[in-house]
Amino acid sequence: MKIRCCCAMVFSAFLMASAGVLGAQEAAQKSDASKAAVLLPASKLDEYVGQYRNATEPDVVSSVYREGDKLYMEGERSQRVELQAESADQFVSRGLRVMFVRDAAGKVSGLTSSFESGRRGGSNENEERFSDVGVRLNHFREYSRSEAMIPMRDGAKLHVVILRPVGSETSGEALPFLMTRTPYGTGGDSSTSVNSSKPELAASGYIFVFGDIRGRYESEGQFVMNRAIVTHTKKKDVDETTDTRDTIDWLLKNVPNNNGSVGVLGVSYPGFLAMSAGIDAHPAVKAISPQAPMTNVWMGDDFFHNGAFRETYGFDYVQQLEAQKTDARVESKEDTFDFFLRNVNFAGAADAVKMEKLPTAKVFLTQPAYTKFWQDMAVEKHLTKVEVPTLEVGGWWDQEDMWGTQAEYAALEPHDVNHEVFLVLGPWNHGGWGGTTRHLGALDFGAAAGDQYRKTIEAPFFEKYLKGRAGFDLKDTASFRTGVNEWERYDAWPPKTGFHEAKLYLEEAKGLSFNAPAAGGVAAEYVADPANPVPYRNRPIQATYGTGSMWRTWLVEDQRFVSGRKDLANFETPVLDHDVTVTGDVRADIFAATTGSDADWVVKLIDVYPDDAPAPMAVYQLMIVDEIFRGRYVKSFEKPEALTPGKVTEFRWSLHGADHTFLKGHRIMVEVQSSWFPLYDRNPQTFVPNIMTAPVSAYKAETQTIYGSAQYPSHLEFSEPE
């Protein structure tokens, strides 16, 4: 799944971060046993028994307990392992080294765990003891693993891994399928991975199916990035909907003791594939959950946002998926800011690594506008009816696919006559709901929002629609309201009752006000120079998924690293004397002019924390919503036009959804800038037909003017509670 390359491999790396011990370390068991030559008496082992809480993620708990003369350790999402003594207070198991820590009185007060060098880079996890009672925490079921090659209608065979509870083939326990299709390989899918990543669903019992899509890893056929849905008039008219149907047909007929029902879920690219299962759906599909789905990669997901090209992401991801049948990641020893600046435009960068012949790179270079190619790839236009119950999931700080979640919900909701379309929006980055998610970067949400979602929404959703069980009570939308850090439930998204429209106006002297300007004029002016673009995150900027990359949390980085620059404008309210809540779709309506013939506009809505906020949040500048708009598309995404130098033009676009409370004592900031590099390619600010090949001479510094007057009232629009 795309989450495996874009979100630290939620099905594997998260599990390791949870102090769990995975199947990847099983080969080291014999080696550890040979090292563990110390036999400790039961009375000594009892000194270590208890429950331990992760020092940085307190919702991650390990339990140590004794059975006979053996000591075991496990977590809610990590399998049970035997701890073997190397010496007093020091144990090993499957490559994991555990050192128990004692307080001044000599009592065990905590532990430190780490994987041996070469297995996890020697990183440590510290846990504090909070109970002297060791208990069983997980309810893992053993799953058997088998593989198959499934024939498609055009003759290609696709590879799947099938996991089912041991003994369920003959026990009379007919189970539904829960399927994920992916371009990222299925080699790591195992009994351990399903128990660790989906403990509630695995404990209940499903036949998990993981499939390599066409042309990827062990599947035959040709891979096509986000393959467009086509009309099915000929045998060779295949797409992800037909491959899904053909896979399900085979599973129903060839996997014994299934109950005839299928659920499909996935994050990111697999989210796109999950939505495909709900289009021209197989009758056996009873529920789908597209999570952070790639939906329209030109309009607002991976490759473009409102016409601005996501240069580093397109550069890295296309090589990763199209340069080989697996997905080796792009690495770079150079600050990518310098690399892309030196190579001028995307054509230069593509030539530097000889990727210009890759299929999607060719389209980047030749079709930067919203052409038929990109329109055909868009999913939302196919969502003209609700074929199966659908649970859409997304995160407020999703660095890759925030747009798709809300766009699919918006397309389906008008057709939801049976109330079977649901939406969850939480305090997560891309796929972050796979973890406990009390923290994201420097943020502390005060609750294990990821665990709460999976236990109270995701698992009950599939239990209801695949097994007919009670417990799913979501009527429409669940939203985690940040700032106050509370779950809210709404009858629709954006909420339609109990809210009113509000506007926040950009004023002269760089102020922000809820009152429309009675007069006014220029709110701010700055010079944007393509030779010195505004970075989108702290430098050095590593390759997107490269070693040490901070890509996954850049949306929650403290924006003070750029807010003092002279080539942008900040607008601020006074210190708030009451809480202000922003809910629903936040839209920018900016009146601006440029001395050039093209321009980019980036607008960020920022929560500025007070001086006395607890560390590290004192005076922190947290982006709540943010988005870019490429000026040439102000009239049409299909037919870009030059801007008229000096002409005041209205630019309107969505900054996406939010549900956030700016607390009393904080300030609200709106930041406007004209570059966000190198995530987005530089706008030369001189109109050229194709920015991908813009010559050096086209890149010119220009003056950008933002207006805030009665005639030109630049503002943000949103809803707030009544």
XYZ file of C-alpha atoms in Angstrom:
722
model
C 0.000 0.000 0.000
C 1.122 3.559 -0.515
C 1.075 3.967 3.225
C 3.907 1.457 3.366
C 6.168 3.805 1.491
C 4.607 7.079 2.500
C 3.825 6.633 6.166
C 6.592 4.574 7.686
C 4.978 1.306 6.645
C 2.080 1.302 9.101
C 1.702 -2.458 8.760
C 5.307 -3.012 9.855
C 7.392 -0.087 11.085
C 4.682 1.165 13.437
C 4.641 -2.243 15.047
C 8.354 -2.061 15.704
C 7.940 1.430 17.131
C 5.372 0.003 19.536
C 8.094 -2.019 21.267
C 6.615 -5.135 19.666
C 8.668 -7.998 18.340
C 7.824 -8.992 14.779
C 8.322 -12.007 12.634
C 11.269 -10.296 10.971
C 13.337 -11.081 14.066
C 12.401 -14.762 14.314
C 15.594 -15.874 12.583
C 17.555 -14.444 15.507
C 15.791 -16.613 18.111
C 18.379 -19.417 18.134
C 21.237 -16.933 18.300
C 19.658 -15.207 21.285
C 19.044 -18.521 23.018
C 22.709 -19.446 22.730
C 23.697 -16.131 24.299
C 21.194 -16.442 27.149
C 23.091 -18.775 29.431
C 21.857 -17.389 32.762
C 19.053 -19.163 34.614
C 17.263 -16.973 37.130
C 15.003 -18.385 39.859
C 11.285 -17.656 39.771
C 11.590 -15.333 42.772
C 14.075 -13.239 40.828
C 11.899 -13.199 37.698
C 8.986 -11.919 39.780
C 10.919 -8.703 40.379
C 10.338 -7.778 36.717
C 6.649 -8.675 36.527
C 4.379 -5.712 35.866
C 3.083 -3.291 33.273
C 5.251 -0.653 31.650
C 4.162 2.523 29.865
C 6.128 4.014 26.984
C 7.707 7.268 28.183
C 6.793 9.235 25.039
C 3.660 7.329 23.975
C 1.888 6.479 27.250
C -0.879 4.578 25.464
C 1.677 1.983 24.330
C 1.890 -0.493 27.202
C 4.032 -3.598 27.626
C 3.210 -6.337 30.093
C 5.838 -8.618 31.645
C 4.610 -11.764 33.399
C 5.893 -15.142 34.541
C 4.620 -18.586 33.643
C 6.481 -21.291 35.491
C 10.184 -20.557 35.230
C 9.830 -18.414 32.101
C 9.390 -14.676 31.689
C 7.249 -13.261 28.878
C 6.596 -9.820 27.427
C 3.791 -8.625 25.165
C 1.690 -5.598 24.256
C -1.804 -5.020 22.994
C -0.377 -4.869 19.472
C 2.827 -6.845 19.906
C 3.113 -10.600 20.084
C 4.165 -12.502 23.147
C 7.892 -13.304 23.339
C 9.972 -15.116 25.900
C 12.608 -12.968 27.596
C 15.801 -14.925 28.142
C 18.303 -13.735 30.723
C 21.828 -12.793 29.732
C 22.443 -11.475 33.231
C 20.471 -10.024 36.086
C 18.285 -7.205 34.676
C 19.344 -7.860 31.077
C 17.318 -10.039 28.681
C 17.121 -10.771 24.971
C 14.509 -12.150 22.604
C 14.548 -12.349 18.801
C 16.943 -9.497 18.327
C 15.298 -7.402 21.045
C 17.410 -6.425 24.042
C 15.602 -5.451 27.265
C 17.393 -3.822 30.192
C 15.384 -3.382 33.392
C 16.070 -0.216 35.374
C 15.948 0.061 39.163
C 15.256 3.017 41.424
C 17.381 4.155 44.363
C 15.732 1.560 46.609
C 16.637 -1.237 44.203
C 13.113 -1.871 42.916
C 12.538 -2.319 39.187
C 11.061 0.998 37.999
C 11.266 0.738 34.241
C 12.908 -0.792 31.223
C 14.795 0.188 28.106
C 14.359 -1.862 24.942
C 16.260 -1.742 21.674
C 16.820 -3.862 18.624
C 20.349 -4.970 17.982
C 22.457 -2.916 15.584
C 21.546 -3.631 11.980
C 17.983 -4.556 12.834
C 16.688 -1.225 14.001
C 19.612 1.109 14.063
C 20.116 0.816 17.817
C 17.240 3.171 18.759
C 15.916 2.856 22.306
C 12.415 2.825 23.787
C 12.076 3.805 27.436
C 9.150 2.533 29.499
C 8.067 3.370 33.040
C 6.608 0.743 35.369
C 3.136 1.679 36.611
C 1.819 -1.644 37.904
C 3.322 -4.658 39.656
C 0.751 -6.946 38.043
C 1.528 -8.535 34.692
C -1.471 -9.440 32.538
C -2.181 -10.749 29.048
C -2.768 -7.725 26.837
C -3.235 -9.084 23.350
C -5.748 -11.511 21.934
C -3.760 -12.643 18.944
C -5.120 -15.446 16.811
C -2.805 -17.580 14.769
C -3.342 -17.156 11.039
C -2.194 -19.546 8.340
C -0.694 -18.115 5.152
C -1.198 -19.294 1.588
C -0.641 -17.753 -1.836
C -2.398 -17.961 -5.185
C -2.204 -16.631 -8.730
C -5.701 -15.539 -9.793
C -6.586 -15.372 -13.518
C -8.160 -12.156 -14.786
C -10.563 -11.904 -17.718
C -7.784 -10.913 -20.124
C -5.525 -13.807 -19.140
C -3.155 -12.015 -16.752
C -2.675 -13.639 -13.355
C -2.535 -11.572 -10.173
C -0.787 -12.670 -6.993
C -2.553 -12.747 -3.614
C -1.654 -13.725 -0.063
C -4.478 -15.281 1.965
C -4.429 -15.278 5.761
C -7.107 -17.019 7.783
C -7.455 -18.158 11.404
C -5.862 -21.553 11.884
C -8.517 -24.256 11.889
C -11.288 -22.099 10.417
C -11.173 -24.039 7.132
C -12.839 -27.025 8.810
C -14.298 -25.653 12.040
C -17.579 -24.529 10.540
C -16.676 -20.896 11.217
C -17.627 -19.259 7.914
C -15.787 -15.954 7.702
C -15.983 -12.871 5.495
C -13.080 -11.646 3.404
C -11.281 -8.422 4.264
C -9.154 -7.436 1.287
C -6.444 -4.895 0.573
C -5.002 -4.543 -2.921
C -1.659 -2.789 -3.202
C 1.201 -1.780 -5.505
C 3.685 -2.147 -2.624
C 4.115 -5.890 -2.295
C 2.672 -8.528 0.009
C 5.845 -10.185 1.278
C 5.462 -8.786 4.788
C 1.834 -9.799 5.272
C 1.662 -12.467 7.949
C -0.132 -13.633 11.065
C 1.993 -11.218 13.089
C 1.271 -8.247 10.842
C -2.523 -8.586 10.855
C -2.654 -9.181 14.602
C -0.420 -6.200 15.251
C -1.917 -3.725 12.783
C -5.601 -4.654 13.135
C -5.833 -6.413 16.518
C -9.594 -5.944 16.912
C -10.437 -7.293 13.463
C -7.865 -10.088 13.660
C -9.207 -11.227 17.026
C -12.753 -11.309 15.638
C -11.651 -13.414 12.679
C -11.564 -12.602 8.981
C -10.049 -14.109 5.880
C -7.504 -11.394 5.096
C -6.498 -11.088 1.459
C -3.572 -8.970 0.260
C -3.153 -8.650 -3.479
C -0.385 -7.339 -5.744
C -2.071 -5.237 -8.401
C -1.442 -5.698 -12.091
C 2.204 -5.380 -13.076
C 3.553 -5.005 -9.526
C 5.749 -7.394 -7.559
C 4.551 -10.954 -8.255
C 1.551 -10.096 -10.449
C 1.519 -10.307 -14.205
C 0.358 -7.650 -16.657
C 1.266 -4.008 -17.174
C 1.231 -1.523 -14.326
C -0.504 1.795 -15.043
C -0.344 4.530 -12.405
C -3.861 5.164 -11.038
C -5.326 3.279 -13.975
C -8.392 5.124 -15.287
C -11.790 3.446 -15.164
C -12.915 2.485 -18.665
C -16.069 1.208 -20.325
C -16.093 -2.571 -20.334
C -17.098 -3.610 -23.838
C -14.219 -5.935 -24.697
C -12.425 -8.710 -22.840
C -9.261 -6.624 -22.652
C -11.053 -3.570 -21.229
C -9.580 -3.970 -17.761
C -9.179 -1.560 -14.879
C -9.081 -1.779 -11.113
C -12.842 -2.371 -10.901
C -12.670 -5.437 -13.177
C -9.547 -6.797 -11.498
C -11.324 -6.464 -8.154
C -14.413 -8.274 -9.433
C -12.379 -11.082 -10.983
C -10.352 -11.491 -7.777
C -13.529 -11.716 -5.697
C -15.117 -14.226 -8.091
C -12.122 -16.520 -7.661
C -11.958 -16.123 -3.880
C -15.622 -16.965 -3.395
C -15.259 -20.135 -5.442
C -11.864 -21.332 -4.277
C -11.399 -20.359 -0.626
C -13.358 -22.766 1.575
C -15.680 -21.838 4.386
C -16.217 -18.174 3.504
C -19.534 -16.505 4.273
C -19.916 -14.854 0.859
C -19.240 -11.304 2.061
C -16.274 -9.090 1.177
C -14.946 -5.913 2.734
C -12.223 -3.826 1.095
C -10.007 -1.264 2.781
C -6.752 0.496 2.092
C -4.772 3.661 2.726
C -3.571 6.015 -0.035
C -3.001 4.113 -3.304
C -4.791 1.122 -1.727
C -7.446 3.670 -0.710
C -7.944 4.446 -4.408
C -8.197 0.688 -4.982
C -10.725 0.337 -2.136
C -12.929 3.002 -3.713
C -12.644 1.150 -7.030
C -14.232 -1.844 -5.292
C -17.319 0.305 -4.691
C -17.714 1.281 -8.369
C -19.578 -1.276 -10.470
C -19.276 -3.280 -7.281
C -19.309 -7.050 -7.092
C -22.522 -8.206 -5.326
C -20.429 -9.795 -2.586
C -18.851 -6.453 -1.598
C -20.724 -5.361 1.519
C -18.462 -2.600 2.861
C -15.476 -0.527 1.778
C -13.211 1.910 3.566
C -11.159 4.189 1.308
C -8.679 5.842 3.649
C -6.700 8.871 2.399
C -7.562 7.705 -1.116
C -5.746 9.017 -4.180
C -8.804 10.446 -5.940
C -7.827 13.256 -8.287
C -4.052 13.529 -8.509
C -4.209 16.769 -10.496
C -6.789 18.726 -8.556
C -5.663 18.162 -5.000
C -3.918 14.891 -4.260
C -0.404 13.664 -4.999
C 0.888 15.367 -8.131
C -0.779 18.784 -8.462
C -2.744 21.119 -6.223
C -4.876 23.658 -8.070
C -2.456 23.468 -10.988
C 0.771 23.844 -8.987
C 3.057 20.881 -9.605
C 4.288 18.931 -6.573
C 7.788 18.648 -7.922
C 9.715 16.700 -5.296
C 6.823 14.314 -4.733
C 6.243 13.623 -8.422
C 9.987 13.275 -8.975
C 10.467 10.732 -6.188
C 7.224 8.777 -6.355
C 7.167 8.200 -10.111
C 10.691 6.806 -10.012
C 9.701 4.633 -7.094
C 6.738 3.042 -8.846
C 7.583 3.182 -12.521
C 11.344 2.630 -12.665
C 11.078 -0.959 -11.381
C 8.469 -3.575 -10.504
C 9.160 -3.102 -6.807
C 9.329 0.303 -5.112
C 12.891 1.158 -4.191
C 12.954 4.615 -2.650
C 14.781 7.624 -4.015
C 17.710 8.712 -1.844
C 19.699 11.929 -2.089
C 22.785 13.113 -0.243
C 22.131 16.642 -1.487
C 19.629 19.094 -0.058
C 16.809 18.743 -2.595
C 16.251 22.502 -2.381
C 19.655 22.980 -3.997
C 19.122 20.141 -6.501
C 15.871 21.482 -7.922
C 17.036 25.090 -7.859
C 20.160 24.151 -9.797
C 18.183 22.182 -12.400
C 15.821 25.149 -13.012
C 12.633 23.239 -13.913
C 11.191 19.739 -13.862
C 12.544 18.970 -17.312
C 16.041 19.693 -16.042
C 15.558 17.608 -12.893
C 14.091 14.688 -14.878
C 16.991 14.794 -17.322
C 19.495 14.782 -14.474
C 18.313 11.309 -13.420
C 17.142 10.157 -16.871
C 13.513 9.607 -15.810
C 11.853 11.558 -18.625
C 10.772 8.355 -20.401
C 8.813 6.986 -17.443
C 5.091 7.034 -18.363
C 3.836 9.521 -15.770
C 6.931 11.712 -16.078
C 6.188 12.037 -19.807
C 2.730 13.348 -18.974
C 4.105 15.754 -16.369
C 6.395 17.202 -19.019
C 3.827 17.492 -21.794
C 0.443 17.971 -20.048
C 0.787 20.243 -17.029
C -2.789 21.570 -17.395
C -5.971 19.674 -16.492
C -6.151 17.735 -19.746
C -8.364 14.785 -20.653
C -5.628 12.450 -19.406
C -5.924 13.763 -15.838
C -9.702 14.151 -16.039
C -10.111 10.503 -17.092
C -8.009 9.407 -14.129
C -10.214 11.273 -11.612
C -12.371 9.005 -9.457
C -14.977 11.399 -8.063
C -16.895 11.712 -11.345
C -17.756 8.001 -11.110
C -19.352 8.384 -7.676
C -22.893 8.993 -8.893
C -24.522 6.470 -6.559
C -23.824 4.674 -3.306
C -23.348 1.032 -4.198
C -22.001 -0.205 -0.838
C -21.622 1.174 2.696
C -18.542 3.394 2.639
C -16.318 4.646 5.464
C -14.051 7.497 4.329
C -11.099 8.304 6.603
C -8.635 11.192 6.536
C -6.253 13.250 8.653
C -6.099 16.998 9.198
C -2.345 17.014 8.536
C -2.204 14.477 5.713
C 0.855 15.435 3.664
C -0.312 13.465 0.618
C -4.036 12.824 0.183
C -6.184 15.124 2.310
C -8.237 16.168 -0.737
C -9.503 12.729 -1.749
C -11.204 11.805 1.509
C -13.434 14.857 1.560
C -13.955 14.906 -2.223
C -15.237 11.326 -2.280
C -17.543 11.969 0.655
C -18.841 15.151 -1.032
C -19.529 13.249 -4.259
C -21.321 10.361 -2.546
C -23.257 12.232 0.148
C -26.022 13.648 -2.126
C -26.824 10.082 -3.233
C -26.788 8.592 0.264
C -30.508 7.821 0.559
C -29.911 4.864 2.903
C -27.411 6.693 5.158
C -24.522 4.380 4.366
C -21.741 6.897 3.725
C -19.599 7.824 6.715
C -16.670 10.163 7.263
C -13.934 10.266 9.908
C -11.481 13.173 10.124
C -8.835 13.087 12.829
C -5.553 14.592 14.083
C -3.378 12.510 11.817
C -0.820 12.669 9.088
C -0.988 10.258 6.145
C -2.252 6.962 7.571
C -1.538 8.102 11.120
C -4.699 6.420 12.438
C -2.761 3.135 12.203
C -0.871 4.122 15.366
C -1.992 5.243 18.792
C -1.724 8.901 17.694
C -1.527 10.732 20.953
C 1.301 12.721 19.372
C 2.136 14.132 15.979
C 5.448 15.925 15.866
C 5.442 18.374 18.790
C 1.658 18.137 19.230
C 0.042 16.235 22.094
C -3.660 15.496 21.605
C -4.184 14.135 25.100
C -5.797 10.959 23.814
C -4.973 7.899 21.749
C -7.047 9.101 18.807
C -5.890 6.327 16.480
C -6.790 3.585 18.948
C -10.137 5.264 19.636
C -10.984 5.367 15.935
C -10.084 1.747 15.216
C -11.834 0.349 18.295
C -15.032 2.406 18.173
C -15.504 3.051 14.445
C -13.420 0.983 12.018
C -13.772 -2.444 13.644
C -17.513 -2.012 14.430
C -18.110 -0.810 10.842
C -16.824 -4.033 9.324
C -18.391 -6.133 12.083
C -21.799 -4.658 11.231
C -21.694 -4.929 7.476
C -19.733 -8.180 7.135
C -20.977 -10.084 10.185
C -24.269 -8.416 11.085
C -23.141 -7.472 14.577
C -24.267 -4.494 16.637
C -21.986 -1.745 17.884
C -21.500 0.668 14.975
C -23.310 3.865 15.952
C -21.802 6.556 13.706
C -24.633 8.445 11.976
C -22.509 10.361 9.506
C -19.307 12.186 10.506
C -16.852 11.859 13.371
C -14.420 14.766 13.671
C -11.612 15.236 16.158
C -11.676 18.927 17.055
C -8.095 19.989 17.629
C -7.226 22.751 20.059
C -9.729 21.415 22.569
C -8.889 17.827 21.532
C -12.378 16.361 21.605
C -14.317 14.098 19.261
C -17.417 15.675 17.720
C -20.152 13.950 15.753
C -22.119 15.666 12.998
C -25.077 14.776 10.804
C -23.166 15.940 7.721
C -19.846 17.428 6.658
C -19.525 20.332 6.699
C -22.066 20.560 9.534
C -25.330 22.136 8.380
C -27.019 22.896 11.684
C -25.725 24.777 14.719
C -23.186 26.775 12.697
C -23.099 30.071 10.857
C -20.781 31.499 8.210
C -17.923 33.674 9.356
C -15.265 35.693 7.551
C -11.817 36.757 8.636
C -10.599 39.835 6.763
C -7.035 40.827 5.874
C -6.488 44.445 6.888
C -4.032 47.244 6.330
C -1.118 47.175 8.740
C -1.299 43.375 8.505
C -4.189 42.935 10.891
C -6.980 40.341 10.883
C -10.569 41.176 11.755
C -14.001 39.565 11.758
C -15.388 42.917 10.557
C -15.444 43.807 6.869
C -13.292 46.832 5.973
C -15.205 50.098 5.481
C -12.384 51.635 3.475
C -8.766 50.458 3.307
C -6.474 49.744 0.411
C -3.280 47.712 0.180
C -3.061 45.185 2.979
C 0.482 44.021 2.198
C 3.113 44.052 -0.509
C 6.250 41.984 -1.005
C 8.759 41.024 -3.685
C 8.784 37.342 -4.640
C 12.067 36.230 -6.200
C 12.209 32.759 -7.845
C 15.954 32.786 -7.231
C 15.256 32.712 -3.481
C 12.017 30.736 -3.029
C 10.353 30.105 0.329
C 11.126 26.554 1.553
C 8.201 24.384 2.532
C 10.024 22.774 5.455
C 13.213 23.185 7.409
C 16.407 22.640 5.474
C 18.178 20.476 4.593
C 15.258 18.919 2.745
C 15.808 15.206 2.233
C 14.266 13.098 -0.537
C 10.589 12.522 0.220
C 10.995 9.040 1.690
C 14.768 9.190 2.060
C 16.754 8.353 5.153
C 16.034 10.812 7.938
C 13.343 12.642 5.980
C 10.978 14.863 7.949
C 8.367 14.656 5.192
C 5.741 12.858 7.242
C 5.337 15.623 9.820
C 6.189 18.779 7.877
C 2.624 20.100 8.046
C 2.910 20.471 11.832
C 6.364 22.114 11.777
C 6.676 25.426 13.604
C 6.278 28.051 10.857
C 8.558 30.537 12.586
C 11.352 29.217 10.400
C 9.905 31.275 7.519
C 7.504 33.784 9.072
C 10.202 36.423 9.479
C 11.053 36.533 5.772
C 10.429 39.731 3.823
C 9.009 37.934 0.758
C 5.697 37.019 2.378
C 2.970 38.708 4.395
C 1.633 37.873 7.856
C -1.749 39.066 9.138
C -2.594 38.606 12.822
C -5.423 39.149 15.255
C -4.788 40.598 18.677
C -4.537 38.065 21.494
C -7.925 36.335 21.591
C -10.134 37.124 24.577
C -12.368 34.106 23.865
C -12.158 30.779 22.060
C -12.711 30.853 18.284
C -13.708 27.629 16.529
C -13.271 27.087 12.801
C -15.263 24.174 11.369
C -15.886 22.907 7.859
C -14.353 23.921 4.561
C -12.039 26.932 4.853
C -11.908 29.013 1.676
C -9.501 31.752 0.675
C -10.887 34.722 -1.272
C -7.866 36.857 -2.083
C -7.787 40.043 -4.157
C -4.260 40.484 -5.447
C -2.135 41.873 -8.241
C 1.308 41.060 -9.572
C 3.768 42.994 -11.695
C 4.389 39.741 -13.565
C 2.126 37.730 -15.855
C 1.803 34.670 -13.610
C 1.974 34.055 -9.861
C 1.429 31.436 -7.188
C -0.526 32.185 -4.050
C -0.061 30.173 -0.879
C -2.358 30.848 2.074
C -1.837 29.344 5.534
C -4.190 29.623 8.501
C -1.969 29.458 11.597
C -2.568 29.092 15.334
C 0.003 31.197 17.213
C 0.530 29.873 20.737
C 1.128 32.241 23.675
C 4.517 32.935 25.226
C 3.656 30.956 28.340
C 2.471 27.779 26.585
C 4.203 24.629 27.896
C 7.389 23.665 26.067
C 7.861 23.118 23.205
C 4.717 25.030 22.194
C 5.586 28.533 23.462
C 5.004 30.986 20.548
C 4.679 27.972 18.234
C 3.105 28.714 14.846
C 0.950 25.709 13.900
C -0.597 25.477 10.438
C -4.243 24.443 10.653
C -5.086 24.516 6.935
C -3.058 25.639 3.948
C -3.113 25.415 0.167
C -1.616 26.783 -3.034
C -3.238 28.206 -6.165
C -1.471 28.764 -9.488
C -2.614 32.099 -10.904
C -2.720 31.076 -14.576
C -5.713 28.839 -13.793
C -7.925 31.553 -12.295
C -10.392 31.298 -15.191
C -9.964 27.675 -16.236
C -7.930 24.679 -15.140
C -8.053 23.350 -18.688
C -6.882 26.528 -20.453
C -4.300 28.565 -18.549
C -4.009 32.261 -19.332
C -1.499 34.982 -18.528
C -2.378 37.393 -15.746
C -2.532 41.060 -16.626
C 0.336 42.842 -14.840
C -0.953 45.267 -12.230
C -4.591 44.155 -12.545
C -6.413 43.349 -9.308
C -7.730 39.787 -9.652
C -9.896 37.703 -7.336
C -8.521 34.242 -6.525
C -10.829 31.791 -4.710
C -9.858 28.292 -3.606
C -10.346 25.820 -0.799
C -7.797 25.354 1.961
C -9.664 22.125 2.846
C -11.564 21.177 5.958
C -10.755 21.973 9.555
C -12.274 21.522 12.972
C -10.083 23.538 15.294
C -10.474 25.819 18.281
C -8.108 28.768 18.622
C -7.993 29.036 22.379
C -8.302 32.191 24.420
C -4.830 33.710 24.769
C -3.723 32.502 21.318
C -3.619 34.583 18.139
C -4.851 33.759 14.648
C -2.433 34.323 11.783
C -2.920 34.204 8.029
C 0.292 33.934 6.039
C 0.430 34.637 2.294
C 3.436 33.802 0.130
C 4.209 33.038 -3.518
C 6.452 29.963 -3.417
C 6.600 26.704 -1.438
C 9.749 25.092 -2.715
C 10.764 22.459 -3.697
C 7.549 20.559 -2.931
C 5.974 22.840 -5.523
C 7.933 23.858 -8.585
C 8.824 27.523 -8.909
C 6.437 29.709 -10.853
C 8.693 31.780 -13.174
C 6.183 34.638 -12.717
C 6.441 35.245 -16.439
C 3.732 33.414 -18.335
C 5.111 30.577 -20.447
C 3.032 27.857 -22.137
C 4.681 25.084 -20.112
C 6.336 25.750 -16.746
C 7.905 22.272 -16.867
C 10.305 23.548 -19.549
C 10.457 27.258 -18.642
C 13.800 28.837 -19.627
C 16.045 30.493 -17.057
C 15.240 33.903 -18.561
C 11.550 33.526 -17.638
C 12.229 33.451 -13.887
C 11.913 37.021 -12.643
C 11.379 38.746 -9.312
C 7.976 40.451 -9.164
C 6.035 42.547 -6.687
C 2.919 40.952 -5.203
C 0.188 43.145 -3.737
C -2.575 41.891 -1.431
C -5.634 44.123 -1.034
C -7.839 44.605 2.006
C -10.460 47.228 1.267
C -14.207 47.641 0.941
C -13.832 47.204 -2.807
C -11.336 44.353 -2.608
C -11.999 42.574 0.728
C -9.480 39.721 0.893
C -10.676 37.222 3.469
C -11.064 33.630 4.611
C -14.504 32.012 4.853
C -15.499 29.226 7.253
C -18.212 28.140 9.655
C -18.225 28.621 13.404
C -20.627 27.358 16.080
C -23.657 29.502 16.793
